[in-house]
XYZ file of C-alpha atoms in Angstrom:
391
model
C 9.022 -19.716 -3.889
C 11.027 -18.102 -1.106
C 10.904 -14.389 -0.351
C 12.701 -12.306 2.218
C 12.264 -9.316 4.528
C 15.290 -7.301 5.676
C 15.051 -5.819 9.172
C 17.066 -3.888 11.727
C 17.548 -5.766 14.995
C 15.704 -3.210 17.129
C 13.057 -3.798 19.773
C 10.159 -3.117 17.367
C 11.352 -5.554 14.668
C 12.112 -8.266 17.198
C 8.724 -7.764 18.858
C 6.980 -8.114 15.497
C 8.994 -11.276 14.809
C 7.769 -12.676 18.147
C 4.203 -12.325 16.896
C 4.865 -13.158 13.249
C 3.710 -9.693 12.179
C 4.580 -7.302 9.380
C 3.543 -3.659 9.040
C 1.504 -2.464 6.054
C 2.395 1.138 5.194
C 0.468 3.729 3.243
C 2.184 5.317 0.193
C 2.746 8.492 2.234
C 4.758 6.511 4.809
C 7.250 5.049 2.325
C 10.842 6.265 2.017
C 10.460 7.186 -1.677
C 8.263 10.296 -2.050
C 7.549 9.350 -5.672
C 6.375 5.877 -4.687
C 2.872 4.953 -5.911
C 2.384 8.481 -7.209
C 0.700 8.186 -10.614
C 0.451 10.828 -13.291
C -3.236 11.675 -13.126
C -5.191 12.426 -16.286
C -8.761 13.727 -16.221
C -10.504 12.218 -19.237
C -14.294 11.918 -19.555
C -17.443 12.908 -21.404
C -19.317 16.169 -20.850
C -21.676 14.599 -18.298
C -18.803 13.625 -15.977
C -17.077 17.000 -16.356
C -20.340 18.774 -15.538
C -20.862 16.727 -12.373
C -17.247 17.257 -11.352
C -17.485 21.035 -11.613
C -20.831 21.085 -9.823
C -19.371 18.962 -7.025
C -16.316 21.223 -6.756
C -18.431 24.381 -6.469
C -20.659 22.705 -3.873
C -17.623 21.940 -1.723
C -16.472 25.558 -2.011
C -19.865 26.660 -0.652
C -19.639 24.165 2.219
C -16.197 25.427 3.168
C -17.478 29.003 3.312
C -20.309 27.951 5.652
C -22.829 30.534 4.433
C -25.935 31.397 6.396
C -29.113 29.600 5.187
C -30.675 32.778 3.769
C -27.539 33.860 1.904
C -27.706 34.324 -1.874
C -23.967 33.852 -2.268
C -24.058 30.053 -2.781
C -26.397 30.458 -5.753
C -24.002 32.941 -7.336
C -21.074 30.590 -6.859
C -22.989 27.597 -8.263
C -24.062 29.717 -11.235
C -20.437 29.642 -12.464
C -20.851 26.021 -13.508
C -21.575 26.674 -17.189
C -18.742 29.180 -17.592
C -16.229 26.820 -15.990
C -17.524 23.848 -17.971
C -17.040 25.756 -21.219
C -13.593 26.930 -20.098
C -12.364 23.408 -19.327
C -14.037 21.427 -22.109
C -15.077 23.885 -24.794
C -18.422 22.015 -24.541
C -16.933 19.148 -26.525
C -18.453 15.690 -26.148
C -15.322 14.524 -24.320
C -12.199 16.175 -23.014
C -8.796 15.051 -21.694
C -6.621 17.248 -19.487
C -3.746 16.484 -17.151
C -4.239 17.049 -13.434
C -2.110 20.202 -13.185
C -3.976 21.752 -16.109
C -7.335 21.059 -14.429
C -6.167 22.730 -11.220
C -4.755 25.715 -13.083
C -7.783 26.255 -15.325
C -10.253 25.886 -12.459
C -8.318 28.289 -10.246
C -7.798 30.911 -12.950
C -11.329 30.654 -14.339
C -12.986 30.744 -10.934
C -10.863 33.736 -9.938
C -11.797 35.546 -13.142
C -15.557 35.035 -12.864
C -16.148 35.164 -9.103
C -15.116 38.804 -8.738
C -17.880 39.676 -11.184
C -20.476 37.867 -9.032
C -19.459 38.832 -5.477
C -17.969 41.799 -3.668
C -14.213 41.781 -3.201
C -14.008 40.249 0.298
C -16.544 37.463 -0.399
C -14.855 36.704 -3.733
C -11.433 36.541 -2.063
C -12.726 34.098 0.556
C -14.304 31.989 -2.177
C -11.011 31.816 -4.096
C -9.209 30.711 -0.932
C -11.874 28.069 -0.275
C -11.444 26.694 -3.808
C -7.655 26.585 -3.457
C -7.996 24.754 -0.129
C -10.360 22.189 -1.649
C -8.208 21.551 -4.724
C -4.930 21.279 -2.817
C -6.184 19.142 0.051
C -9.580 17.467 -0.330
C -9.484 16.708 -4.070
C -5.967 15.334 -3.842
C -7.093 12.869 -1.137
C -10.192 11.862 -3.100
C -8.328 10.721 -6.191
C -5.645 8.777 -4.337
C -6.243 5.119 -3.587
C -6.479 4.113 0.058
C -4.280 1.035 0.127
C -1.486 -0.350 2.246
C 1.481 -2.515 1.392
C 4.394 -4.394 2.872
C 7.569 -5.129 0.958
C 9.845 -8.131 0.534
C 12.716 -9.039 -1.755
C 13.399 -11.985 -4.029
C 17.043 -11.848 -2.910
C 18.510 -12.428 0.553
C 22.157 -11.873 -0.436
C 22.061 -8.353 -1.854
C 24.825 -6.248 -0.295
C 22.993 -2.978 -0.902
C 19.815 -4.294 0.702
C 21.769 -5.484 3.724
C 23.297 -2.018 3.914
C 20.049 -0.047 3.535
C 17.540 -2.227 5.369
C 19.667 -4.671 7.395
C 21.504 -1.989 9.393
C 24.819 -2.477 7.609
C 24.673 -6.266 8.121
C 23.979 -5.922 11.850
C 20.307 -6.824 11.321
C 18.538 -9.932 10.091
C 16.314 -11.304 7.353
C 13.126 -13.353 7.738
C 12.725 -16.185 5.227
C 9.177 -16.830 3.974
C 7.766 -19.376 1.559
C 4.661 -19.444 -0.602
C 3.745 -22.462 -2.713
C 1.415 -20.599 -5.087
C 2.205 -16.890 -4.682
C -0.562 -16.362 -2.124
C 0.106 -15.456 1.496
C -2.354 -16.163 4.311
C -2.705 -13.286 6.770
C -4.545 -12.770 10.036
C -5.611 -9.868 12.238
C -6.618 -9.788 15.876
C -9.869 -8.065 14.921
C -12.360 -8.478 12.076
C -11.280 -6.175 9.261
C -11.076 -8.201 6.051
C -14.103 -8.354 3.713
C -15.616 -11.825 3.537
C -18.535 -13.619 1.906
C -19.988 -16.670 3.629
C -22.781 -19.001 2.660
C -25.487 -19.284 5.313
C -27.427 -22.409 6.251
C -30.333 -21.134 4.170
C -28.145 -20.977 1.066
C -27.861 -17.199 0.956
C -24.544 -15.370 0.871
C -23.746 -13.095 3.787
C -21.301 -10.218 3.361
C -19.280 -9.368 6.447
C -15.771 -9.134 7.858
C -13.263 -11.722 8.998
C -9.989 -11.965 10.918
C -8.421 -14.073 8.172
C -7.710 -13.432 4.513
C -5.057 -13.921 1.867
C -3.080 -11.644 -0.421
C -1.168 -12.328 -3.602
C 2.502 -11.504 -3.949
C 2.982 -8.759 -6.528
C 6.249 -8.379 -8.393
C 7.306 -4.747 -8.676
C 7.914 -3.413 -12.189
C 10.664 -0.821 -12.665
C 10.084 1.980 -15.178
C 11.425 5.427 -16.076
C 7.986 7.083 -16.044
C 5.138 6.988 -13.518
C 1.867 5.178 -14.106
C -0.814 7.137 -15.948
C -4.243 6.972 -14.336
C -7.633 8.566 -14.971
C -8.426 10.612 -11.856
C -12.144 10.357 -12.597
C -12.069 6.612 -11.866
C -11.452 7.392 -8.197
C -13.601 10.520 -8.143
C -16.829 9.315 -9.800
C -17.952 7.019 -6.924
C -17.520 9.963 -4.522
C -19.711 12.453 -6.417
C -23.256 13.298 -5.360
C -26.120 11.246 -6.819
C -29.865 11.452 -6.341
C -31.643 8.579 -4.611
C -32.943 7.334 -7.946
C -29.477 7.466 -9.520
C -28.041 5.577 -6.550
C -30.720 2.902 -6.836
C -29.779 2.366 -10.473
C -26.048 2.490 -9.621
C -25.543 5.323 -12.083
C -21.946 5.780 -10.918
C -21.055 2.440 -12.544
C -22.537 3.631 -15.833
C -20.382 6.739 -15.682
C -17.282 4.674 -14.872
C -17.975 2.435 -17.853
C -18.152 5.494 -20.111
C -14.683 6.911 -19.366
C -11.263 5.853 -20.692
C -9.063 3.566 -18.617
C -5.304 4.037 -18.532
C -2.858 2.008 -16.416
C -4.697 2.147 -13.094
C -4.026 -1.550 -12.460
C -0.306 -0.780 -12.185
C -0.702 1.708 -9.318
C 1.214 0.384 -6.340
C 3.431 -1.942 -8.354
C 5.657 0.426 -10.371
C 8.852 2.035 -9.075
C 11.557 4.170 -10.647
C 14.279 2.175 -12.420
C 16.997 3.161 -9.922
C 15.325 0.898 -7.305
C 15.672 -2.189 -9.491
C 18.372 -3.722 -7.296
C 15.734 -4.365 -4.585
C 14.018 -7.120 -6.614
C 10.918 -6.184 -4.678
C 7.774 -8.189 -4.029
C 4.727 -6.730 -2.314
C 1.552 -7.635 -0.544
C -1.369 -5.237 -0.652
C -3.635 -5.365 2.381
C -7.088 -6.584 1.202
C -9.169 -3.831 2.805
C -11.301 -1.077 1.276
C -11.280 1.488 4.058
C -8.767 3.743 5.734
C -6.970 2.175 8.695
C -4.924 3.908 11.377
C -1.384 2.578 11.745
C -2.068 0.545 14.958
C -4.470 -1.618 12.924
C -1.962 -2.366 10.172
C 0.362 -4.753 12.002
C -0.801 -8.018 10.453
C 0.234 -11.609 11.149
C 1.716 -13.701 8.374
C 0.347 -17.180 9.016
C 3.028 -19.429 10.599
C 3.317 -21.988 7.795
C 4.897 -19.284 5.581
C 7.752 -18.552 8.041
C 10.729 -20.806 7.311
C 13.597 -19.170 9.164
C 15.867 -16.206 9.871
C 19.226 -15.135 8.443
C 21.541 -13.381 10.880
C 23.659 -10.508 9.576
C 27.424 -10.977 9.341
C 28.005 -8.222 11.946
C 25.115 -8.967 14.292
C 25.860 -8.666 17.997
C 25.596 -11.629 20.341
C 22.840 -9.886 22.287
C 20.754 -9.212 19.172
C 21.316 -12.770 17.971
C 20.010 -14.173 21.256
C 17.003 -11.846 21.211
C 16.126 -12.909 17.665
C 16.426 -16.598 18.516
C 14.292 -16.072 21.639
C 11.695 -14.300 19.506
C 11.646 -17.250 17.081
C 11.187 -19.660 19.993
C 8.315 -17.563 21.381
C 6.729 -17.426 17.905
C 7.028 -21.195 17.497
C 5.485 -21.961 20.881
C 2.802 -19.254 20.961
C 1.598 -20.027 17.440
C 1.929 -23.780 18.013
C 4.117 -24.133 14.920
C 4.894 -27.767 14.199
C 7.249 -27.058 11.295
C 10.900 -26.204 11.900
C 12.129 -22.618 11.957
C 15.664 -22.734 10.558
C 18.520 -20.393 11.415
C 21.152 -19.217 8.935
C 24.266 -17.070 9.120
C 25.396 -14.638 6.424
C 29.119 -14.212 5.788
C 31.137 -11.959 3.527
C 33.188 -13.734 0.880
C 36.887 -12.871 1.030
C 38.079 -10.888 -1.976
C 34.589 -10.495 -3.438
C 31.555 -8.243 -3.085
C 29.438 -11.235 -2.222
C 27.467 -12.684 0.683
C 27.331 -16.406 1.336
C 24.806 -17.958 3.721
C 25.282 -21.167 5.657
C 22.882 -23.104 7.889
C 23.374 -23.032 11.679
C 20.516 -25.305 12.723
C 16.954 -24.817 13.873
C 15.020 -23.219 16.715
C 14.596 -25.716 19.534
C 11.240 -27.206 20.488
C 11.990 -27.182 24.220
C 13.994 -24.643 26.161
C 15.557 -24.918 29.620
C 17.358 -22.371 31.754
C 20.830 -21.503 30.426
C 20.296 -23.549 27.272
C 20.457 -22.075 23.801
C 17.436 -21.536 21.583
C 19.415 -22.939 18.665
C 20.019 -26.650 18.154
C 21.687 -28.670 15.448
C 19.834 -31.077 13.179
C 20.236 -34.734 14.018
C 21.813 -37.019 11.438
C 18.739 -39.230 11.269
C 16.374 -36.262 10.746
C 16.503 -36.621 6.986
C 13.495 -34.413 6.217
C 14.883 -31.442 8.175
C 18.328 -31.907 6.643
C 16.890 -32.019 3.161
C 14.729 -28.940 3.745
C 17.452 -26.794 5.303
C 19.823 -27.702 2.469
C 17.164 -26.793 -0.080
C 16.516 -23.406 1.579
C 20.250 -22.687 1.905
C 20.771 -23.315 -1.818
C 17.768 -21.117 -2.703
C 19.090 -18.270 -0.534
C 22.576 -18.383 -2.054
C 21.170 -18.507 -5.572
C 18.888 -15.522 -4.935
């Protein structure tokens, strides 16, 4: 299958093309503020609720930074039973939505804390709780994952307008035989398991990995997810509980909603994008400089130039393709296509221009035609052209 990435012909995009890289963004960096934002539900048994409240109160105490001899932390932690009863009614299991949990915790804590502490200490405790709930808890229940987006269509007028700089940009053509995409980083960051000479398996990191293309699903409502599934592994456990991996037992005991759909559902209005995604296969937070990742060269089949692209940008893109081909030692052809508007219709048609040259001399172009006797290249470029126009 072919898939496509729309880009503006600026220095950053052209530089990334030179190195065969794409950028993996966090959900907070996307242009849709509702993107990857599930509707969190807190649903669990009494044991999980009890640990959650205890953990929340402990973080309030840490934020207040009491002196070691202070009795105030004990008074704050003593609110656990009252808050547990308030939120669950001491039922065997309880389900509340995220906003309700925040509201009940805030109101209940505010009600009880002024009975335990003097006014100033109680006020500081309320502020510490609000800070934890609004900042720390929100980060804890959100997945740390990164994605890059593509489209199944290279001839969408709206996509060319939004992401192709009003047809003055370009599109990179990729291919995957089985829906998997090989990726590579300059440093070891991908989890890997290797078999040693002794027959044992060694867990480590690698520069290379692969990711599966995910087709975005368009819906009118956000994904529902149990916030406890993200929170349980981050709660406190005794050494004995950790040894027995008690967190996994707790996870197995709570309801599962549609957590598997997080990161692959968008609002219906975005349906025109026909979006495909790759999720970066890492399990830790990465700063943005570490999220420019190489798509392995055999996936890169060509570039489509926008109908309004300038001569200078066209030359820079072709030079970038030549640099990519030579620096990555790509044996396969990188084909070049031109998009054109169809007279009298809201339609884009793409035709083949040729391929990136293998050798370049001063004052020669980076683009060459395909020889008549090069049957394999002619057949491939015709096949790609047809696929683009049918997309």
